[in-house]
Amino acid sequence: MEMKAPQVRLEPWSAADLGLLHASNAPELMTHLGGPETGEQVLARHLRYVTLSADRTGKGRMFRIVLLPDGDAVGNTGFWESTWQGQDVYETGWSVLGAFQGRGLAVTATKAVVERARAERKHRWLMAYPSVDNGASNAVCRKVGFEQVGEADFEYPVGHTMRCNEWRLDLEAEPEAQPEAQPEAQPEAQPRAE
């Protein structure tokens, strides 16, 4: 019996999503990222996500991952501009709340992010940098179709060096059909984050 991929919808990150980011800051979810952030660091990241989500210049986008049909917000994902080996690229990352892990949600959401980044037609490569010790995130990269091109040391967060796998996906390659990701919901009017 073939398992059907879970259905998710990506919705633009909004000012109302701070609680979801706090939930994603749990110690077990931050193990491979240097540990939980302070409240100020979470708020600063949230404000960056809100700003990036509202951007329409191709710098990237951030999303909450919504599980269908229930509508539960189960994590976050997105893409943003970065540099890899002197080239302008997009970088991606994701987080799925512990209670929802193991269902393929990160794979489904990352496939949807690939299509959003591809639609920008701005950069050839989409990069991901999971810790070499993060088996689950490295598996997401493989399942989505990224190619591992090396390893590198990254300082994240500031003061913490971690060894990461470098994964890249060619956004100019012919896209595969991604039927399990639903169209992006229309954003609701949100209060402006300052």
PDB file of C-alpha atoms in Angstrom:
ATOM      1  CA  MET A   1       0.000   0.000   0.000  1.00  0.00           C
ATOM      2  CA  GLU A   2       1.461   3.339  -1.070  1.00  0.00           C
ATOM      3  CA  MET A   3       1.474   6.100   1.541  1.00  0.00           C
ATOM      4  CA  LYS A   4       0.078   9.406   0.382  1.00  0.00           C
ATOM      5  CA  ALA A   5       2.223  12.473   1.069  1.00  0.00           C
ATOM      6  CA  PRO A   6       0.746  14.815   3.659  1.00  0.00           C
ATOM      7  CA  GLN A   7      -0.903  17.950   2.390  1.00  0.00           C
ATOM      8  CA  VAL A   8       0.352  21.293   3.573  1.00  0.00           C
ATOM      9  CA  ARG A   9      -0.171  24.892   2.598  1.00  0.00           C
ATOM     10  CA  LEU A  10       2.473  27.578   2.939  1.00  0.00           C
ATOM     11  CA  GLU A  11       1.127  30.862   4.277  1.00  0.00           C
ATOM     12  CA  PRO A  12       3.145  34.085   4.459  1.00  0.00           C
ATOM     13  CA  TRP A  13       4.780  34.625   7.842  1.00  0.00           C
ATOM     14  CA  SER A  14       2.951  37.363   9.736  1.00  0.00           C
ATOM     15  CA  ALA A  15       3.175  39.392  12.919  1.00  0.00           C
ATOM     16  CA  ALA A  16       0.727  36.895  14.474  1.00  0.00           C
ATOM     17  CA  ASP A  17       3.249  34.014  14.160  1.00  0.00           C
ATOM     18  CA  LEU A  18       5.527  34.930  17.078  1.00  0.00           C
ATOM     19  CA  GLY A  19       4.006  32.159  19.238  1.00  0.00           C
ATOM     20  CA  LEU A  20       4.826  29.568  16.567  1.00  0.00           C
ATOM     21  CA  LEU A  21       8.439  30.753  16.525  1.00  0.00           C
ATOM     22  CA  HIS A  22       8.617  30.481  20.330  1.00  0.00           C
ATOM     23  CA  ALA A  23       7.278  26.909  20.060  1.00  0.00           C
ATOM     24  CA  SER A  24       9.980  26.141  17.469  1.00  0.00           C
ATOM     25  CA  ASN A  25      12.619  27.369  19.935  1.00  0.00           C
ATOM     26  CA  ALA A  26      12.259  24.229  22.082  1.00  0.00           C
ATOM     27  CA  PRO A  27      15.563  22.629  23.182  1.00  0.00           C
ATOM     28  CA  GLU A  28      14.889  19.395  21.260  1.00  0.00           C
ATOM     29  CA  LEU A  29      14.274  21.375  18.055  1.00  0.00           C
ATOM     30  CA  MET A  30      17.345  23.590  18.476  1.00  0.00           C
ATOM     31  CA  THR A  31      19.879  20.827  19.262  1.00  0.00           C
ATOM     32  CA  HIS A  32      21.589  21.149  15.884  1.00  0.00           C
ATOM     33  CA  LEU A  33      21.475  24.961  15.882  1.00  0.00           C
ATOM     34  CA  GLY A  34      23.441  25.773  19.026  1.00  0.00           C
ATOM     35  CA  GLY A  35      20.537  25.492  21.468  1.00  0.00           C
ATOM     36  CA  PRO A  36      17.492  27.657  22.183  1.00  0.00           C
ATOM     37  CA  GLU A  37      17.643  31.385  21.541  1.00  0.00           C
ATOM     38  CA  THR A  38      16.892  34.067  24.104  1.00  0.00           C
ATOM     39  CA  GLY A  39      13.539  35.831  23.988  1.00  0.00           C
ATOM     40  CA  GLU A  40      15.207  38.845  22.372  1.00  0.00           C
ATOM     41  CA  GLN A  41      16.827  36.660  19.700  1.00  0.00           C
ATOM     42  CA  VAL A  42      13.490  34.978  18.908  1.00  0.00           C
ATOM     43  CA  LEU A  43      11.796  38.379  18.597  1.00  0.00           C
ATOM     44  CA  ALA A  44      14.578  39.700  16.330  1.00  0.00           C
ATOM     45  CA  ARG A  45      14.314  36.612  14.095  1.00  0.00           C
ATOM     46  CA  HIS A  46      10.526  36.961  14.015  1.00  0.00           C
ATOM     47  CA  LEU A  47      10.811  40.582  12.865  1.00  0.00           C
ATOM     48  CA  ARG A  48      13.261  39.521  10.117  1.00  0.00           C
ATOM     49  CA  TYR A  49      10.756  36.850   9.011  1.00  0.00           C
ATOM     50  CA  VAL A  50       7.888  39.376   8.921  1.00  0.00           C
ATOM     51  CA  THR A  51       9.995  41.795   6.862  1.00  0.00           C
ATOM     52  CA  LEU A  52      11.190  39.075   4.485  1.00  0.00           C
ATOM     53  CA  SER A  53       7.676  37.700   4.065  1.00  0.00           C
ATOM     54  CA  ALA A  54       6.434  41.116   2.953  1.00  0.00           C
ATOM     55  CA  ASP A  55       9.297  41.572   0.461  1.00  0.00           C
ATOM     56  CA  ARG A  56       8.386  41.411  -3.211  1.00  0.00           C
ATOM     57  CA  THR A  57      11.832  42.159  -4.674  1.00  0.00           C
ATOM     58  CA  GLY A  58      13.019  38.552  -4.841  1.00  0.00           C
ATOM     59  CA  LYS A  59      15.112  38.631  -1.655  1.00  0.00           C
ATOM     60  CA  GLY A  60      13.133  35.667  -0.356  1.00  0.00           C
ATOM     61  CA  ARG A  61      10.050  34.722   1.637  1.00  0.00           C
ATOM     62  CA  MET A  62       9.191  33.120   4.972  1.00  0.00           C
ATOM     63  CA  PHE A  63       6.156  30.940   5.584  1.00  0.00           C
ATOM     64  CA  ARG A  64       4.283  29.113   8.298  1.00  0.00           C
ATOM     65  CA  ILE A  65       3.590  25.487   7.412  1.00  0.00           C
ATOM     66  CA  VAL A  66      -0.113  24.689   7.752  1.00  0.00           C
ATOM     67  CA  LEU A  67      -1.275  21.065   7.903  1.00  0.00           C
ATOM     68  CA  LEU A  68      -4.406  20.310   5.886  1.00  0.00           C
ATOM     69  CA  PRO A  69      -7.273  19.774   6.316  1.00  0.00           C
ATOM     70  CA  ASP A  70      -7.107  20.776  10.012  1.00  0.00           C
ATOM     71  CA  GLY A  71      -5.330  24.087   9.505  1.00  0.00           C
ATOM     72  CA  ASP A  72      -2.805  23.559  12.314  1.00  0.00           C
ATOM     73  CA  ALA A  73       0.353  25.686  12.075  1.00  0.00           C
ATOM     74  CA  VAL A  74       3.078  23.034  12.424  1.00  0.00           C
ATOM     75  CA  GLY A  75       6.324  24.842  11.625  1.00  0.00           C
ATOM     76  CA  ASN A  76       8.099  27.310   9.404  1.00  0.00           C
ATOM     77  CA  THR A  77      10.148  27.364   6.250  1.00  0.00           C
ATOM     78  CA  GLY A  78      11.389  29.823   3.700  1.00  0.00           C
ATOM     79  CA  PHE A  79      14.189  30.964   1.439  1.00  0.00           C
ATOM     80  CA  TRP A  80      16.437  34.010   1.483  1.00  0.00           C
ATOM     81  CA  GLU A  81      19.395  35.432  -0.405  1.00  0.00           C
ATOM     82  CA  SER A  82      22.849  34.235   0.577  1.00  0.00           C
ATOM     83  CA  THR A  83      26.293  33.710  -0.942  1.00  0.00           C
ATOM     84  CA  TRP A  84      27.952  30.370  -1.683  1.00  0.00           C
ATOM     85  CA  GLN A  85      31.460  30.174  -3.176  1.00  0.00           C
ATOM     86  CA  GLY A  86      31.212  33.765  -4.383  1.00  0.00           C
ATOM     87  CA  GLN A  87      27.834  33.244  -6.105  1.00  0.00           C
ATOM     88  CA  ASP A  88      24.513  34.793  -5.163  1.00  0.00           C
ATOM     89  CA  VAL A  89      22.154  31.976  -4.205  1.00  0.00           C
ATOM     90  CA  TYR A  90      19.043  31.307  -2.196  1.00  0.00           C
ATOM     91  CA  GLU A  91      19.324  29.444   1.085  1.00  0.00           C
ATOM     92  CA  THR A  92      16.512  27.488   2.704  1.00  0.00           C
ATOM     93  CA  GLY A  93      15.729  26.078   6.103  1.00  0.00           C
ATOM     94  CA  TRP A  94      12.764  24.582   7.960  1.00  0.00           C
ATOM     95  CA  SER A  95      11.475  23.602  11.358  1.00  0.00           C
ATOM     96  CA  VAL A  96       8.563  21.300  12.177  1.00  0.00           C
ATOM     97  CA  LEU A  97       7.184  21.118  15.713  1.00  0.00           C
ATOM     98  CA  GLY A  98       8.057  17.909  17.547  1.00  0.00           C
ATOM     99  CA  ALA A  99       4.476  16.603  17.739  1.00  0.00           C
ATOM    100  CA  PHE A 100       4.252  16.728  13.927  1.00  0.00           C
ATOM    101  CA  GLN A 101       7.646  15.278  12.994  1.00  0.00           C
ATOM    102  CA  GLY A 102       8.020  11.949  11.210  1.00  0.00           C
ATOM    103  CA  ARG A 103       5.079  12.514   8.850  1.00  0.00           C
ATOM    104  CA  GLY A 104       6.945  13.895   5.838  1.00  0.00           C
ATOM    105  CA  LEU A 105       5.793  17.464   6.452  1.00  0.00           C
ATOM    106  CA  ALA A 106       9.286  18.962   6.126  1.00  0.00           C
ATOM    107  CA  VAL A 107       9.770  17.210   2.779  1.00  0.00           C
ATOM    108  CA  THR A 108       6.402  18.383   1.461  1.00  0.00           C
ATOM    109  CA  ALA A 109       6.934  21.957   2.666  1.00  0.00           C
ATOM    110  CA  THR A 110      10.483  22.083   1.291  1.00  0.00           C
ATOM    111  CA  LYS A 111       9.263  20.917  -2.122  1.00  0.00           C
ATOM    112  CA  ALA A 112       6.772  23.780  -2.047  1.00  0.00           C
ATOM    113  CA  VAL A 113       9.544  26.246  -1.106  1.00  0.00           C
ATOM    114  CA  VAL A 114      11.631  24.995  -4.023  1.00  0.00           C
ATOM    115  CA  GLU A 115       8.787  25.958  -6.363  1.00  0.00           C
ATOM    116  CA  ARG A 116       8.417  29.396  -4.746  1.00  0.00           C
ATOM    117  CA  ALA A 117      12.171  30.039  -5.104  1.00  0.00           C
ATOM    118  CA  ARG A 118      12.141  28.723  -8.680  1.00  0.00           C
ATOM    119  CA  ALA A 119       9.273  31.081  -9.551  1.00  0.00           C
ATOM    120  CA  GLU A 120      11.423  34.086  -8.592  1.00  0.00           C
ATOM    121  CA  ARG A 121      13.749  33.305 -11.548  1.00  0.00           C
ATOM    122  CA  LYS A 122      16.524  35.180  -9.787  1.00  0.00           C
ATOM    123  CA  HIS A 123      19.164  32.677  -8.625  1.00  0.00           C
ATOM    124  CA  ARG A 124      20.203  29.336 -10.069  1.00  0.00           C
ATOM    125  CA  TRP A 125      20.965  27.529  -6.811  1.00  0.00           C
ATOM    126  CA  LEU A 126      18.960  26.841  -3.665  1.00  0.00           C
ATOM    127  CA  MET A 127      21.271  25.824  -0.816  1.00  0.00           C
ATOM    128  CA  ALA A 128      20.655  24.048   2.504  1.00  0.00           C
ATOM    129  CA  TYR A 129      23.183  23.632   5.303  1.00  0.00           C
ATOM    130  CA  PRO A 130      22.031  21.095   7.914  1.00  0.00           C
ATOM    131  CA  SER A 131      24.473  19.988  10.578  1.00  0.00           C
ATOM    132  CA  VAL A 132      26.353  16.820   9.618  1.00  0.00           C
ATOM    133  CA  ASP A 133      24.814  15.305  12.778  1.00  0.00           C
ATOM    134  CA  ASN A 134      21.217  16.168  11.821  1.00  0.00           C
ATOM    135  CA  GLY A 135      20.114  12.970  10.103  1.00  0.00           C
ATOM    136  CA  ALA A 136      16.509  14.090   9.673  1.00  0.00           C
ATOM    137  CA  SER A 137      17.318  17.359   7.889  1.00  0.00           C
ATOM    138  CA  ASN A 138      19.930  15.695   5.686  1.00  0.00           C
ATOM    139  CA  ALA A 139      17.273  13.120   4.743  1.00  0.00           C
ATOM    140  CA  VAL A 140      14.899  15.960   3.791  1.00  0.00           C
ATOM    141  CA  CYS A 141      17.563  17.308   1.418  1.00  0.00           C
ATOM    142  CA  ARG A 142      17.999  13.887  -0.228  1.00  0.00           C
ATOM    143  CA  LYS A 143      14.240  13.289  -0.573  1.00  0.00           C
ATOM    144  CA  VAL A 144      13.635  16.721  -2.098  1.00  0.00           C
ATOM    145  CA  GLY A 145      16.375  16.217  -4.691  1.00  0.00           C
ATOM    146  CA  PHE A 146      19.259  18.320  -3.387  1.00  0.00           C
ATOM    147  CA  GLU A 147      22.777  17.207  -4.302  1.00  0.00           C
ATOM    148  CA  GLN A 148      25.396  17.089  -1.542  1.00  0.00           C
ATOM    149  CA  VAL A 149      28.405  19.070  -2.736  1.00  0.00           C
ATOM    150  CA  GLY A 150      30.584  19.230   0.363  1.00  0.00           C
ATOM    151  CA  GLU A 151      30.956  20.145   4.004  1.00  0.00           C
ATOM    152  CA  ALA A 152      31.848  23.451   5.641  1.00  0.00           C
ATOM    153  CA  ASP A 153      32.121  25.076   9.049  1.00  0.00           C
ATOM    154  CA  PHE A 154      29.464  27.704   9.797  1.00  0.00           C
ATOM    155  CA  GLU A 155      29.214  30.070  12.708  1.00  0.00           C
ATOM    156  CA  TYR A 156      25.601  29.827  13.822  1.00  0.00           C
ATOM    157  CA  PRO A 157      24.589  31.308  16.072  1.00  0.00           C
ATOM    158  CA  VAL A 158      27.363  33.848  16.599  1.00  0.00           C
ATOM    159  CA  GLY A 159      30.064  32.258  18.731  1.00  0.00           C
ATOM    160  CA  HIS A 160      29.064  28.663  17.902  1.00  0.00           C
ATOM    161  CA  THR A 161      30.797  26.835  15.046  1.00  0.00           C
ATOM    162  CA  MET A 162      29.096  23.816  13.561  1.00  0.00           C
ATOM    163  CA  ARG A 163      30.045  21.440  10.763  1.00  0.00           C
ATOM    164  CA  CYS A 164      27.391  21.384   8.034  1.00  0.00           C
ATOM    165  CA  ASN A 165      26.705  19.485   4.858  1.00  0.00           C
ATOM    166  CA  GLU A 166      26.370  21.717   1.803  1.00  0.00           C
ATOM    167  CA  TRP A 167      23.366  20.722  -0.308  1.00  0.00           C
ATOM    168  CA  ARG A 168      22.333  22.468  -3.525  1.00  0.00           C
ATOM    169  CA  LEU A 169      19.372  22.206  -5.858  1.00  0.00           C
ATOM    170  CA  ASP A 170      19.355  23.585  -9.394  1.00  0.00           C
ATOM    171  CA  LEU A 171      16.379  25.936  -9.702  1.00  0.00           C
ATOM    172  CA  GLU A 172      16.891  26.138 -13.474  1.00  0.00           C
ATOM    173  CA  ALA A 173      16.362  22.381 -13.900  1.00  0.00           C
ATOM    174  CA  GLU A 174      12.985  21.123 -15.069  1.00  0.00           C
ATOM    175  CA  PRO A 175      10.651  21.129 -12.044  1.00  0.00           C
ATOM    176  CA  GLU A 176       8.981  17.953 -10.897  1.00  0.00           C
ATOM    177  CA  ALA A 177       5.231  17.934 -10.290  1.00  0.00           C
ATOM    178  CA  GLN A 178       4.441  18.720  -6.646  1.00  0.00           C
ATOM    179  CA  PRO A 179       0.736  17.894  -6.253  1.00  0.00           C
ATOM    180  CA  GLU A 180       0.746  17.557  -2.452  1.00  0.00           C
ATOM    181  CA  ALA A 181       1.467  21.242  -1.716  1.00  0.00           C
ATOM    182  CA  GLN A 182      -1.599  23.451  -1.842  1.00  0.00           C
ATOM    183  CA  PRO A 183      -1.593  26.972  -3.303  1.00  0.00           C
ATOM    184  CA  GLU A 184      -0.464  29.759  -1.025  1.00  0.00           C
ATOM    185  CA  ALA A 185      -3.275  31.277   0.987  1.00  0.00           C
ATOM    186  CA  GLN A 186      -4.017  34.920   0.417  1.00  0.00           C
ATOM    187  CA  PRO A 187      -2.475  36.950   3.238  1.00  0.00           C
ATOM    188  CA  GLU A 188      -4.770  38.661   5.690  1.00  0.00           C
ATOM    189  CA  ALA A 189      -4.151  42.255   6.628  1.00  0.00           C
ATOM    190  CA  GLN A 190      -1.622  42.195   9.451  1.00  0.00           C
ATOM    191  CA  PRO A 191      -0.459  44.890  11.816  1.00  0.00           C
ATOM    192  CA  ARG A 192       2.848  46.289  10.699  1.00  0.00           C
ATOM    193  CA  ALA A 193       5.811  45.083  12.750  1.00  0.00           C
ATOM    194  CA  GLU A 194       8.211  47.817  13.746  1.00  0.00           C
TER     195      GLU A 194
END
